[in-house]
Tab-separated table of N, CA and C in Angstrom:
chain	number	residue	atom	x	y	z
A	1	UNK	N	-122.050	-167.324	159.318
A	1	UNK	CA	-120.745	-167.574	158.756
A	1	UNK	C	-120.781	-168.808	157.850
A	2	UNK	N	-121.493	-169.873	158.306
A	2	UNK	CA	-121.583	-171.077	157.500
A	2	UNK	C	-122.288	-170.800	156.178
A	3	UNK	N	-123.350	-169.987	156.233
A	3	UNK	CA	-124.092	-169.657	155.017
A	3	UNK	C	-123.206	-168.887	154.040
A	4	UNK	N	-122.387	-167.982	154.558
A	4	UNK	CA	-121.498	-167.209	153.696
A	4	UNK	C	-120.461	-168.118	153.042
A	5	UNK	N	-119.930	-169.072	153.801
A	5	UNK	CA	-118.943	-170.001	153.249
A	5	UNK	C	-119.585	-170.888	152.179
A	6	UNK	N	-120.816	-171.345	152.446
A	6	UNK	CA	-121.514	-172.173	151.463
A	6	UNK	C	-121.785	-171.379	150.198
A	7	UNK	N	-122.216	-170.128	150.343
A	7	UNK	CA	-122.484	-169.281	149.183
A	7	UNK	C	-121.207	-169.068	148.370
A	8	UNK	N	-120.085	-168.856	149.046
A	8	UNK	CA	-118.808	-168.682	148.371
A	8	UNK	C	-118.408	-169.954	147.631
A	9	UNK	N	-118.579	-171.104	148.282
A	9	UNK	CA	-118.241	-172.382	147.650
A	9	UNK	C	-119.119	-172.629	146.420
A	10	UNK	N	-120.403	-172.356	146.540
A	10	UNK	CA	-121.316	-172.553	145.407
A	10	UNK	C	-120.945	-171.617	144.274
A	11	UNK	N	-120.644	-170.357	144.612
A	11	UNK	CA	-120.248	-169.397	143.585
A	11	UNK	C	-118.980	-169.849	142.872
A	12	UNK	N	-118.000	-170.344	143.619
A	12	UNK	CA	-116.760	-170.824	143.004
A	12	UNK	C	-117.014	-172.026	142.110
A	13	UNK	N	-117.831	-172.957	142.590
A	13	UNK	CA	-118.148	-174.122	141.776
A	13	UNK	C	-118.861	-173.727	140.494
A	14	UNK	N	-119.779	-172.766	140.601
A	14	UNK	CA	-120.500	-172.319	139.409
A	14	UNK	C	-119.561	-171.625	138.442
A	15	UNK	N	-118.657	-170.787	138.944
A	15	UNK	CA	-117.716	-170.087	138.069
A	15	UNK	C	-116.838	-171.078	137.343
A	16	UNK	N	-116.271	-172.044	138.093
A	16	UNK	CA	-115.398	-173.031	137.460
A	16	UNK	C	-116.193	-173.934	136.524
A	17	UNK	N	-117.417	-174.276	136.920
A	17	UNK	CA	-118.256	-175.110	136.063
A	17	UNK	C	-118.648	-174.390	134.791
A	18	UNK	N	-119.024	-173.110	134.902
A	18	UNK	CA	-119.421	-172.342	133.732
A	18	UNK	C	-118.228	-172.058	132.830
A	19	UNK	N	-117.078	-171.783	133.420
A	19	UNK	CA	-115.909	-171.480	132.598
A	19	UNK	C	-115.432	-172.720	131.865
A	20	UNK	N	-115.648	-173.900	132.436
A	20	UNK	CA	-115.240	-175.131	131.770
A	20	UNK	C	-116.284	-175.564	130.745
A	21	UNK	N	-117.462	-174.921	130.775
A	21	UNK	CA	-118.514	-175.264	129.836
A	21	UNK	C	-119.268	-176.536	130.234
A	22	UNK	N	-119.010	-177.016	131.405
A	22	UNK	CA	-119.662	-178.240	131.856
A	22	UNK	C	-120.958	-177.893	132.559
A	23	UNK	N	-121.946	-178.738	132.396
A	23	UNK	CA	-123.223	-178.530	133.057
A	23	UNK	C	-123.364	-179.477	134.219
A	24	UNK	N	-122.998	-179.040	135.401
A	24	UNK	CA	-123.174	-179.869	136.591
A	24	UNK	C	-124.661	-179.961	136.885
A	25	UNK	N	-125.062	-180.980	137.621
A	25	UNK	CA	-126.463	-181.104	137.975
A	25	UNK	C	-126.592	-181.586	139.410
A	26	UNK	N	-127.697	-181.207	140.024
A	26	UNK	CA	-127.970	-181.563	141.406
A	26	UNK	C	-128.705	-182.895	141.432
A	27	UNK	N	-128.360	-183.712	142.401
A	27	UNK	CA	-129.034	-184.988	142.557
A	27	UNK	C	-128.400	-186.080	141.726
A	28	UNK	N	-129.161	-187.131	141.546
A	28	UNK	CA	-128.680	-188.288	140.801
A	28	UNK	C	-129.564	-188.504	139.582
A	29	UNK	N	-128.930	-188.579	138.408
A	29	UNK	CA	-129.672	-188.849	137.191
A	29	UNK	C	-130.219	-190.263	137.275
A	30	UNK	N	-131.525	-190.410	137.089
A	30	UNK	CA	-132.173	-191.708	137.204
A	30	UNK	C	-132.345	-192.371	135.838
A	31	UNK	N	-132.971	-191.661	134.915
A	31	UNK	CA	-133.257	-192.235	133.602
A	31	UNK	C	-133.677	-191.134	132.639
A	32	UNK	N	-133.687	-191.500	131.367
A	32	UNK	CA	-134.195	-190.630	130.308
A	32	UNK	C	-135.330	-191.379	129.626
A	33	UNK	N	-136.438	-190.684	129.378
A	33	UNK	CA	-137.598	-191.297	128.722
A	33	UNK	C	-137.954	-190.513	127.478
A	34	UNK	N	-138.421	-191.216	126.454
A	34	UNK	CA	-138.943	-190.552	125.266
A	34	UNK	C	-140.258	-189.890	125.601
A	35	UNK	N	-140.555	-188.812	124.916
A	35	UNK	CA	-141.813	-188.126	125.120
A	35	UNK	C	-141.657	-186.874	125.958
A	36	UNK	N	-142.770	-186.494	126.567
A	36	UNK	CA	-142.848	-185.259	127.331
A	36	UNK	C	-143.320	-185.596	128.737
A	37	UNK	N	-142.612	-185.126	129.743
A	37	UNK	CA	-143.019	-185.407	131.127
A	37	UNK	C	-144.403	-184.867	131.432
A	38	UNK	N	-144.818	-183.832	130.722
A	38	UNK	CA	-146.144	-183.252	130.945
A	38	UNK	C	-147.253	-184.150	130.406
A	39	UNK	N	-146.940	-184.964	129.382
A	39	UNK	CA	-147.949	-185.827	128.766
A	39	UNK	C	-147.833	-187.288	129.190
A	40	UNK	N	-146.735	-187.657	129.826
A	40	UNK	CA	-146.545	-189.024	130.295
A	40	UNK	C	-147.292	-189.180	131.611
A	41	UNK	N	-148.012	-190.274	131.757
A	41	UNK	CA	-148.795	-190.455	132.988
A	41	UNK	C	-147.867	-190.576	134.188
A	42	UNK	N	-148.356	-190.103	135.314
A	42	UNK	CA	-147.568	-190.204	136.540
A	42	UNK	C	-147.295	-191.666	136.888
A	43	UNK	N	-148.223	-192.553	136.575
A	43	UNK	CA	-148.034	-193.975	136.868
A	43	UNK	C	-146.827	-194.510	136.087
A	44	UNK	N	-146.679	-194.097	134.823
A	44	UNK	CA	-145.546	-194.532	134.013
A	44	UNK	C	-144.235	-194.042	134.614
A	45	UNK	N	-144.210	-192.782	135.020
A	45	UNK	CA	-142.993	-192.221	135.622
A	45	UNK	C	-142.723	-192.875	136.974
A	46	UNK	N	-143.766	-193.060	137.793
A	46	UNK	CA	-143.603	-193.703	139.103
A	46	UNK	C	-143.048	-195.118	138.959
A	47	UNK	N	-143.540	-195.853	137.965
A	47	UNK	CA	-143.043	-197.210	137.718
A	47	UNK	C	-141.561	-197.178	137.364
A	48	UNK	N	-141.169	-196.232	136.495
A	48	UNK	CA	-139.756	-196.106	136.117
A	48	UNK	C	-138.901	-195.740	137.331
A	49	UNK	N	-139.406	-194.858	138.184
A	49	UNK	CA	-138.662	-194.464	139.394
A	49	UNK	C	-138.500	-195.669	140.321
A	50	UNK	N	-139.594	-196.380	140.590
A	50	UNK	CA	-139.539	-197.532	141.492
A	50	UNK	C	-138.642	-198.632	140.925
A	51	UNK	N	-138.688	-198.841	139.602
A	51	UNK	CA	-137.789	-199.818	138.966
A	51	UNK	C	-136.342	-199.388	139.116
A	52	UNK	N	-136.080	-198.077	138.990
A	52	UNK	CA	-134.712	-197.576	139.132
A	52	UNK	C	-134.197	-197.825	140.552
A	53	UNK	N	-135.021	-197.502	141.558
A	53	UNK	CA	-134.617	-197.753	142.951
A	53	UNK	C	-134.310	-199.238	143.160
A	54	UNK	N	-135.171	-200.115	142.637
A	54	UNK	CA	-134.949	-201.557	142.774
A	54	UNK	C	-133.648	-201.968	142.079
A	55	UNK	N	-133.433	-201.470	140.855
A	55	UNK	CA	-132.235	-201.815	140.091
A	55	UNK	C	-130.951	-201.340	140.748
A	56	UNK	N	-131.024	-200.211	141.448
A	56	UNK	CA	-129.851	-199.666	142.127
A	56	UNK	C	-129.674	-200.256	143.523
A	57	UNK	N	-130.661	-201.043	143.967
A	57	UNK	CA	-130.587	-201.621	145.307
A	57	UNK	C	-130.769	-200.599	146.419
A	58	UNK	N	-131.505	-199.528	146.123
A	58	UNK	CA	-131.738	-198.472	147.109
A	58	UNK	C	-133.080	-198.723	147.785
A	59	UNK	N	-133.051	-198.839	149.121
A	59	UNK	CA	-134.290	-199.019	149.880
A	59	UNK	C	-135.059	-197.699	149.843
A	60	UNK	N	-136.278	-197.752	149.338
A	60	UNK	CA	-137.086	-196.547	149.214
A	60	UNK	C	-138.546	-196.965	149.195
A	61	UNK	N	-139.398	-196.171	149.840
A	61	UNK	CA	-140.829	-196.438	149.776
A	61	UNK	C	-141.282	-196.309	148.330
A	62	UNK	N	-142.367	-197.003	147.987
A	62	UNK	CA	-142.925	-196.851	146.648
A	62	UNK	C	-143.273	-195.379	146.433
A	63	UNK	N	-142.911	-194.860	145.284
A	63	UNK	CA	-143.098	-193.440	144.998
A	63	UNK	C	-144.480	-193.187	144.422
A	64	UNK	N	-145.179	-192.239	145.016
A	64	UNK	CA	-146.450	-191.724	144.515
A	64	UNK	C	-146.202	-190.239	144.271
A	65	UNK	N	-145.989	-189.870	143.002
A	65	UNK	CA	-145.568	-188.503	142.672
A	65	UNK	C	-146.655	-187.469	142.900
A	66	UNK	N	-146.203	-186.293	143.298
A	66	UNK	CA	-147.055	-185.124	143.441
A	66	UNK	C	-146.371	-183.993	142.682
A	67	UNK	N	-146.962	-183.572	141.555
A	67	UNK	CA	-146.385	-182.502	140.742
A	67	UNK	C	-146.329	-181.218	141.552
A	68	UNK	N	-145.201	-180.489	141.472
A	68	UNK	CA	-145.066	-179.241	142.227
A	68	UNK	C	-145.184	-178.025	141.309
A	69	UNK	N	-144.262	-177.862	140.351
A	69	UNK	CA	-144.301	-176.690	139.476
A	69	UNK	C	-143.482	-176.943	138.222
A	70	UNK	N	-143.726	-176.111	137.198
A	70	UNK	CA	-143.041	-176.226	135.914
A	70	UNK	C	-142.746	-174.829	135.383
A	71	UNK	N	-141.575	-174.675	134.740
A	71	UNK	CA	-141.227	-173.421	134.073
A	71	UNK	C	-140.802	-173.748	132.651
A	72	UNK	N	-141.456	-173.102	131.669
A	72	UNK	CA	-141.092	-173.251	130.260
A	72	UNK	C	-139.960	-172.292	129.931
A	73	UNK	N	-138.930	-172.814	129.242
A	73	UNK	CA	-137.817	-171.961	128.824
A	73	UNK	C	-138.293	-171.040	127.703
A	74	UNK	N	-137.827	-169.835	127.628
A	74	UNK	CA	-136.788	-169.205	128.444
A	74	UNK	C	-137.331	-168.387	129.612
A	75	UNK	N	-138.561	-168.656	130.056
A	75	UNK	CA	-139.118	-167.918	131.193
A	75	UNK	C	-138.256	-168.128	132.436
A	76	UNK	N	-138.280	-167.147	133.322
A	76	UNK	CA	-137.495	-167.261	134.553
A	76	UNK	C	-138.325	-167.799	135.711
A	77	UNK	N	-139.636	-167.967	135.511
A	77	UNK	CA	-140.477	-168.531	136.562
A	77	UNK	C	-141.099	-167.476	137.443
A	78	UNK	N	-141.409	-167.896	138.680
A	78	UNK	CA	-142.082	-167.021	139.636
A	78	UNK	C	-141.597	-167.356	141.040
A	79	UNK	N	-142.373	-166.973	142.046
A	79	UNK	CA	-141.949	-167.208	143.426
A	79	UNK	C	-142.035	-168.689	143.814
A	80	UNK	N	-142.778	-169.498	143.066
A	80	UNK	CA	-142.907	-170.919	143.360
A	80	UNK	C	-141.707	-171.688	142.808
A	81	UNK	N	-141.333	-171.413	141.564
A	81	UNK	CA	-140.195	-172.058	140.915
A	81	UNK	C	-139.541	-171.054	139.981
A	82	UNK	N	-138.243	-170.858	140.146
A	82	UNK	CA	-137.509	-169.976	139.241
A	82	UNK	C	-136.357	-170.752	138.610
A	83	UNK	N	-136.039	-170.399	137.369
A	83	UNK	CA	-135.013	-171.102	136.605
A	83	UNK	C	-134.114	-170.075	135.926
A	84	UNK	N	-132.800	-170.339	135.925
A	84	UNK	CA	-131.847	-169.517	135.179
A	84	UNK	C	-131.210	-170.390	134.100
A	85	UNK	N	-130.653	-169.742	133.073
A	85	UNK	CA	-130.099	-170.446	131.924
A	85	UNK	C	-128.753	-169.834	131.539
A	86	UNK	N	-127.873	-170.676	130.970
A	86	UNK	CA	-126.684	-170.117	130.337
A	86	UNK	C	-127.118	-169.656	128.943
A	87	UNK	N	-126.230	-169.040	128.172
A	87	UNK	CA	-126.602	-168.492	126.857
A	87	UNK	C	-127.151	-169.559	125.921
A	88	UNK	N	-126.614	-170.751	125.971
A	88	UNK	CA	-127.035	-171.820	125.071
A	88	UNK	C	-128.251	-172.589	125.586
A	89	UNK	N	-128.673	-172.305	126.812
A	89	UNK	CA	-129.777	-172.999	127.491
A	89	UNK	C	-129.508	-174.494	127.627
A	90	UNK	N	-128.227	-174.851	127.866
A	90	UNK	CA	-127.843	-176.242	128.078
A	90	UNK	C	-127.698	-176.576	129.562
A	91	UNK	N	-127.589	-175.563	130.403
A	91	UNK	CA	-127.519	-175.773	131.842
A	91	UNK	C	-127.847	-174.476	132.556
A	92	UNK	N	-128.129	-174.592	133.856
A	92	UNK	CA	-128.473	-173.428	134.659
A	92	UNK	C	-128.821	-173.839	136.070
A	93	UNK	N	-129.635	-173.036	136.729
A	93	UNK	CA	-130.016	-173.301	138.108
A	93	UNK	C	-131.534	-173.271	138.242
A	94	UNK	N	-132.026	-173.828	139.340
A	94	UNK	CA	-133.443	-173.773	139.679
A	94	UNK	C	-133.571	-173.505	141.175
A	95	UNK	N	-134.691	-172.916	141.573
A	95	UNK	CA	-134.929	-172.623	142.982
A	95	UNK	C	-136.427	-172.651	143.270
A	96	UNK	N	-136.782	-173.211	144.428
A	96	UNK	CA	-138.177	-173.260	144.866
A	96	UNK	C	-138.388	-172.489	146.162
A	97	UNK	N	-137.490	-171.575	146.472
A	97	UNK	CA	-137.605	-170.848	147.731
A	97	UNK	C	-137.283	-171.769	148.886
A	98	UNK	N	-138.255	-171.977	149.784
A	98	UNK	CA	-138.045	-172.844	150.940
A	98	UNK	C	-138.576	-174.268	150.744
A	99	UNK	N	-139.288	-174.518	149.640
A	99	UNK	CA	-139.903	-175.829	149.398
A	99	UNK	C	-138.847	-176.845	148.962
A	100	UNK	N	-138.729	-177.942	149.718
A	100	UNK	CA	-137.806	-179.010	149.330
A	100	UNK	C	-138.415	-179.830	148.195
A	101	UNK	N	-137.596	-180.150	147.219
A	101	UNK	CA	-138.003	-180.938	146.064
A	101	UNK	C	-137.203	-182.236	146.065
A	102	UNK	N	-137.871	-183.354	145.811
A	102	UNK	CA	-137.191	-184.649	145.779
A	102	UNK	C	-136.829	-185.083	144.361
A	103	UNK	N	-137.615	-184.643	143.379
A	103	UNK	CA	-137.397	-185.046	141.993
A	103	UNK	C	-137.565	-183.834	141.085
A	104	UNK	N	-136.814	-183.830	139.984
A	104	UNK	CA	-137.066	-182.846	138.944
A	104	UNK	C	-136.780	-183.489	137.599
A	105	UNK	N	-137.403	-182.939	136.565
A	105	UNK	CA	-137.190	-183.450	135.212
A	105	UNK	C	-136.822	-182.283	134.311
A	106	UNK	N	-135.952	-182.578	133.351
A	106	UNK	CA	-135.518	-181.601	132.362
A	106	UNK	C	-135.969	-182.119	131.007
A	107	UNK	N	-136.773	-181.338	130.292
A	107	UNK	CA	-137.303	-181.722	128.990
A	107	UNK	C	-136.576	-180.952	127.912
A	108	UNK	N	-136.131	-181.664	126.868
A	108	UNK	CA	-135.520	-181.052	125.695
A	108	UNK	C	-135.680	-182.022	124.533
A	109	UNK	N	-135.757	-181.500	123.333
A	109	UNK	CA	-135.953	-182.316	122.138
A	109	UNK	C	-137.170	-183.219	122.347
A	110	UNK	N	-137.025	-184.516	122.112
A	110	UNK	CA	-138.171	-185.427	122.205
A	110	UNK	C	-138.070	-186.369	123.402
A	111	UNK	N	-137.383	-185.931	124.452
A	111	UNK	CA	-137.241	-186.762	125.637
A	111	UNK	C	-137.049	-185.900	126.875
A	112	UNK	N	-137.104	-186.556	128.034
A	112	UNK	CA	-136.860	-185.853	129.286
A	112	UNK	C	-136.014	-186.730	130.193
A	113	UNK	N	-135.195	-186.092	131.021
A	113	UNK	CA	-134.346	-186.779	131.988
A	113	UNK	C	-134.915	-186.527	133.374
A	114	UNK	N	-134.887	-187.563	134.202
A	114	UNK	CA	-135.435	-187.483	135.553
A	114	UNK	C	-134.309	-187.604	136.570
A	115	UNK	N	-134.361	-186.781	137.640
A	115	UNK	CA	-133.312	-186.728	138.656
A	115	UNK	C	-133.929	-186.881	140.039
A	116	UNK	N	-133.175	-187.521	140.933
A	116	UNK	CA	-133.598	-187.720	142.327
A	116	UNK	C	-132.621	-187.003	143.233
A	117	UNK	N	-133.168	-186.279	144.216
A	117	UNK	CA	-132.350	-185.598	145.215
A	117	UNK	C	-132.635	-186.260	146.556
A	118	UNK	N	-131.712	-187.085	147.018
A	118	UNK	CA	-131.866	-187.795	148.283
A	118	UNK	C	-131.944	-186.768	149.418
A	119	UNK	N	-133.061	-186.736	150.120
A	119	UNK	CA	-133.248	-185.776	151.208
A	119	UNK	C	-133.876	-184.472	150.753
A	120	UNK	N	-133.969	-184.251	149.450
A	120	UNK	CA	-134.589	-183.050	148.903
A	120	UNK	C	-133.675	-181.840	148.922
A	121	UNK	N	-134.021	-180.843	148.127
A	121	UNK	CA	-133.292	-179.574	148.065
A	121	UNK	C	-134.255	-178.504	147.585
A	122	UNK	N	-133.973	-177.264	147.938
A	122	UNK	CA	-134.816	-176.155	147.492
A	122	UNK	C	-134.171	-175.385	146.345
A	123	UNK	N	-132.977	-175.784	145.936
A	123	UNK	CA	-132.329	-175.175	144.779
A	123	UNK	C	-131.267	-176.125	144.267
A	124	UNK	N	-130.850	-175.901	143.036
A	124	UNK	CA	-129.825	-176.763	142.469
A	124	UNK	C	-129.479	-176.375	141.053
A	125	UNK	N	-128.665	-177.211	140.437
A	125	UNK	CA	-128.225	-177.015	139.058
A	125	UNK	C	-128.900	-178.052	138.171
A	126	UNK	N	-129.187	-177.691	136.929
A	126	UNK	CA	-129.767	-178.610	135.966
A	126	UNK	C	-128.898	-178.618	134.709
A	127	UNK	N	-129.051	-179.655	133.907
A	127	UNK	CA	-128.343	-179.772	132.640
A	127	UNK	C	-129.180	-180.581	131.659
A	128	UNK	N	-128.891	-180.430	130.372
A	128	UNK	CA	-129.534	-181.255	129.346
A	128	UNK	C	-128.569	-182.315	128.820
A	129	UNK	N	-127.480	-182.564	129.546
A	129	UNK	CA	-126.456	-183.491	129.056
A	129	UNK	C	-126.941	-184.929	128.906
A	130	UNK	N	-128.025	-185.302	129.529
A	130	UNK	CA	-128.541	-186.662	129.410
A	130	UNK	C	-129.582	-186.788	128.297
A	131	UNK	N	-129.681	-185.765	127.455
A	131	UNK	CA	-130.670	-185.741	126.381
A	131	UNK	C	-129.969	-185.519	125.037
A	132	UNK	N	-130.550	-186.057	123.963
A	132	UNK	CA	-130.002	-185.854	122.620
A	132	UNK	C	-131.129	-185.521	121.658
A	133	UNK	N	-130.833	-184.658	120.685
A	133	UNK	CA	-131.821	-184.377	119.650
A	133	UNK	C	-131.609	-185.347	118.486
A	134	UNK	N	-132.390	-185.194	117.419
A	134	UNK	CA	-132.299	-186.120	116.283
A	134	UNK	C	-130.919	-186.108	115.632
A	135	UNK	N	-130.198	-185.021	115.728
A	135	UNK	CA	-128.857	-184.948	115.154
A	135	UNK	C	-127.784	-185.513	116.075
A	136	UNK	N	-128.171	-186.006	117.241
A	136	UNK	CA	-127.211	-186.562	118.180
A	136	UNK	C	-126.503	-185.522	119.025
A	137	UNK	N	-127.019	-184.294	119.017
A	137	UNK	CA	-126.426	-183.208	119.798
A	137	UNK	C	-127.232	-182.976	121.073
A	138	UNK	N	-126.586	-182.386	122.062
A	138	UNK	CA	-127.284	-182.024	123.296
A	138	UNK	C	-128.152	-180.803	123.002
A	139	UNK	N	-129.466	-180.912	123.222
A	139	UNK	CA	-130.382	-179.825	122.889
A	139	UNK	C	-130.557	-178.799	124.004
A	140	UNK	N	-131.134	-177.668	123.647
A	140	UNK	CA	-131.495	-176.633	124.621
A	140	UNK	C	-132.752	-177.083	125.367
A	141	UNK	N	-132.874	-176.630	126.592
A	141	UNK	CA	-134.002	-177.013	127.445
A	141	UNK	C	-135.322	-176.494	126.880
A	142	UNK	N	-136.364	-177.305	127.050
A	142	UNK	CA	-137.724	-176.908	126.724
A	142	UNK	C	-138.431	-176.428	127.993
A	143	UNK	N	-138.345	-177.245	129.051
A	143	UNK	CA	-138.908	-176.846	130.342
A	143	UNK	C	-138.309	-177.696	131.458
A	144	UNK	N	-138.490	-177.222	132.686
A	144	UNK	CA	-138.054	-177.928	133.881
A	144	UNK	C	-139.268	-178.103	134.780
A	145	UNK	N	-139.473	-179.336	135.263
A	145	UNK	CA	-140.592	-179.631	136.153
A	145	UNK	C	-140.059	-180.165	137.472
A	146	UNK	N	-140.764	-179.876	138.553
A	146	UNK	CA	-140.371	-180.349	139.882
A	146	UNK	C	-141.483	-181.203	140.467
A	147	UNK	N	-141.082	-182.176	141.299
A	147	UNK	CA	-142.004	-183.167	141.826
A	147	UNK	C	-141.617	-183.510	143.259
A	148	UNK	N	-142.562	-184.008	144.003
A	148	UNK	CA	-142.323	-184.586	145.321
A	148	UNK	C	-143.043	-185.908	145.404
A	149	UNK	N	-142.653	-186.721	146.343
A	149	UNK	CA	-143.353	-187.977	146.598
A	149	UNK	C	-144.347	-187.722	147.716
A	150	UNK	N	-145.578	-188.186	147.503
A	150	UNK	CA	-146.581	-188.056	148.557
A	150	UNK	C	-146.202	-188.974	149.706
A	151	UNK	N	-146.476	-188.578	150.942
A	151	UNK	CA	-146.175	-189.459	152.077
A	151	UNK	C	-147.005	-190.730	151.992
A	152	UNK	N	-146.469	-191.802	152.548
A	152	UNK	CA	-147.209	-193.069	152.584
A	152	UNK	C	-148.520	-192.880	153.314
A	153	UNK	N	-149.547	-193.598	152.868
A	153	UNK	CA	-150.842	-193.580	153.541
A	153	UNK	C	-150.690	-194.307	154.876
A	154	UNK	N	-150.951	-193.636	155.982
A	154	UNK	CA	-150.750	-194.282	157.272
A	154	UNK	C	-151.759	-195.390	157.569
A	155	UNK	N	-152.798	-195.533	156.752
A	155	UNK	CA	-153.811	-196.561	157.018
A	155	UNK	C	-154.791	-196.082	158.074
A	156	UNK	N	-155.487	-197.034	158.667
A	156	UNK	CA	-156.448	-196.695	159.715
A	156	UNK	C	-155.702	-196.237	160.962
A	157	UNK	N	-156.169	-195.168	161.573
A	157	UNK	CA	-155.504	-194.694	162.788
A	157	UNK	C	-155.673	-195.700	163.927
A	158	UNK	N	-154.649	-195.842	164.717
A	158	UNK	CA	-154.682	-196.736	165.876
A	158	UNK	C	-155.155	-195.927	167.071
A	159	UNK	N	-156.219	-196.384	167.744
A	159	UNK	CA	-156.710	-195.601	168.877
A	159	UNK	C	-155.690	-195.570	170.018
A	160	UNK	N	-155.658	-194.464	170.688
A	160	UNK	CA	-154.759	-194.320	171.827
A	160	UNK	C	-155.317	-195.118	173.005
A	161	UNK	N	-154.460	-195.622	173.884
A	161	UNK	CA	-154.943	-196.381	175.047
A	161	UNK	C	-155.928	-195.582	175.895
A	162	UNK	N	-155.687	-194.285	176.046
A	162	UNK	CA	-156.597	-193.486	176.888
A	162	UNK	C	-157.984	-193.408	176.259
A	163	UNK	N	-158.054	-193.383	174.939
A	163	UNK	CA	-159.347	-193.346	174.261
A	163	UNK	C	-160.100	-194.649	174.499
A	164	UNK	N	-159.381	-195.771	174.419
A	164	UNK	CA	-159.999	-197.078	174.655
A	164	UNK	C	-160.491	-197.172	176.100
A	165	UNK	N	-159.699	-196.705	177.045
A	165	UNK	CA	-160.089	-196.730	178.467
A	165	UNK	C	-161.319	-195.863	178.692
A	166	UNK	N	-161.338	-194.669	178.092
A	166	UNK	CA	-162.481	-193.769	178.232
A	166	UNK	C	-163.741	-194.400	177.653
A	167	UNK	N	-163.624	-195.041	176.497
A	167	UNK	CA	-164.767	-195.728	175.902
A	167	UNK	C	-165.242	-196.861	176.811
A	168	UNK	N	-164.305	-197.628	177.343
A	168	UNK	CA	-164.654	-198.724	178.257
A	168	UNK	C	-165.377	-198.223	179.491
A	169	UNK	N	-164.890	-197.119	180.075
A	169	UNK	CA	-165.545	-196.540	181.260
A	169	UNK	C	-166.965	-196.092	180.929
A	170	UNK	N	-167.130	-195.525	179.751
A	170	UNK	CA	-168.464	-195.095	179.325
A	170	UNK	C	-169.416	-196.267	179.191
A	171	UNK	N	-168.928	-197.358	178.591
A	171	UNK	CA	-169.767	-198.551	178.448
A	171	UNK	C	-170.109	-199.161	179.808
A	172	UNK	N	-169.132	-199.205	180.722
A	172	UNK	CA	-169.399	-199.702	182.079
A	172	UNK	C	-170.433	-198.829	182.777
A	173	UNK	N	-170.314	-197.509	182.590
A	173	UNK	CA	-171.276	-196.586	183.208
A	173	UNK	C	-172.680	-196.808	182.672
A	174	UNK	N	-172.800	-197.034	181.363
A	174	UNK	CA	-174.113	-197.321	180.776
A	174	UNK	C	-174.685	-198.627	181.310
A	175	UNK	N	-173.844	-199.652	181.427
A	175	UNK	CA	-174.298	-200.943	181.940
A	175	UNK	C	-174.766	-200.801	183.390
A	176	UNK	N	-174.003	-200.051	184.200
A	176	UNK	CA	-174.378	-199.858	185.605
A	176	UNK	C	-175.684	-199.082	185.696
A	177	UNK	N	-175.852	-198.055	184.870
A	177	UNK	CA	-177.078	-197.269	184.878
A	177	UNK	C	-178.272	-198.136	184.497
A	178	UNK	N	-178.098	-198.996	183.473
A	178	UNK	CA	-179.182	-199.866	183.024
A	178	UNK	C	-179.543	-200.861	184.118
A	179	UNK	N	-178.556	-201.417	184.815
A	179	UNK	CA	-178.790	-202.394	185.865
A	179	UNK	C	-179.520	-201.745	187.037
A	180	UNK	N	-179.129	-200.496	187.375
A	180	UNK	CA	-179.745	-199.785	188.494
A	180	UNK	C	-181.217	-199.505	188.191
A	181	UNK	N	-181.535	-199.184	186.912
A	181	UNK	CA	-182.905	-198.912	186.515
A	181	UNK	C	-183.794	-200.132	186.685
A	182	UNK	N	-183.250	-201.328	186.454
A	182	UNK	CA	-184.044	-202.558	186.589
A	182	UNK	C	-184.248	-202.841	188.055
């Protein structure tokens, strides 16, 4: 029942959003960068993301991006990532099936906009409203890319107490055996 209500609410929001001509988007718009997300180094994007978190005062682990998938417009994608478009290709939806995505980027004209989804999502809405072409107009999408943050490196594993005790017993047993031999 909850899923049906959510589907109805999403459908209503999409109908009202599409009829108003507005391009709603999922997540929080972080920044727009010149260039192409496919050609910009991950370190450059990670630095911009971490700077954005710091500037917004949001506590977040340092981001180490892991590219997930990309769809070039007007393709609809595949089972990993699918994208839909309105007639003008200024907004639409994306879906990754069951895979949660934390970040996505929308590329159009000579720049791309980056978005963060707190807690992740497996589907959402995208827009090119944060991008402008040389004429100062909102351009049609070139492609949509999805990203995740790699988990923090846990460092060296901490041995369990039982492992330490077992090792200690083994060493004591070796010492006792050596002493008995003498």
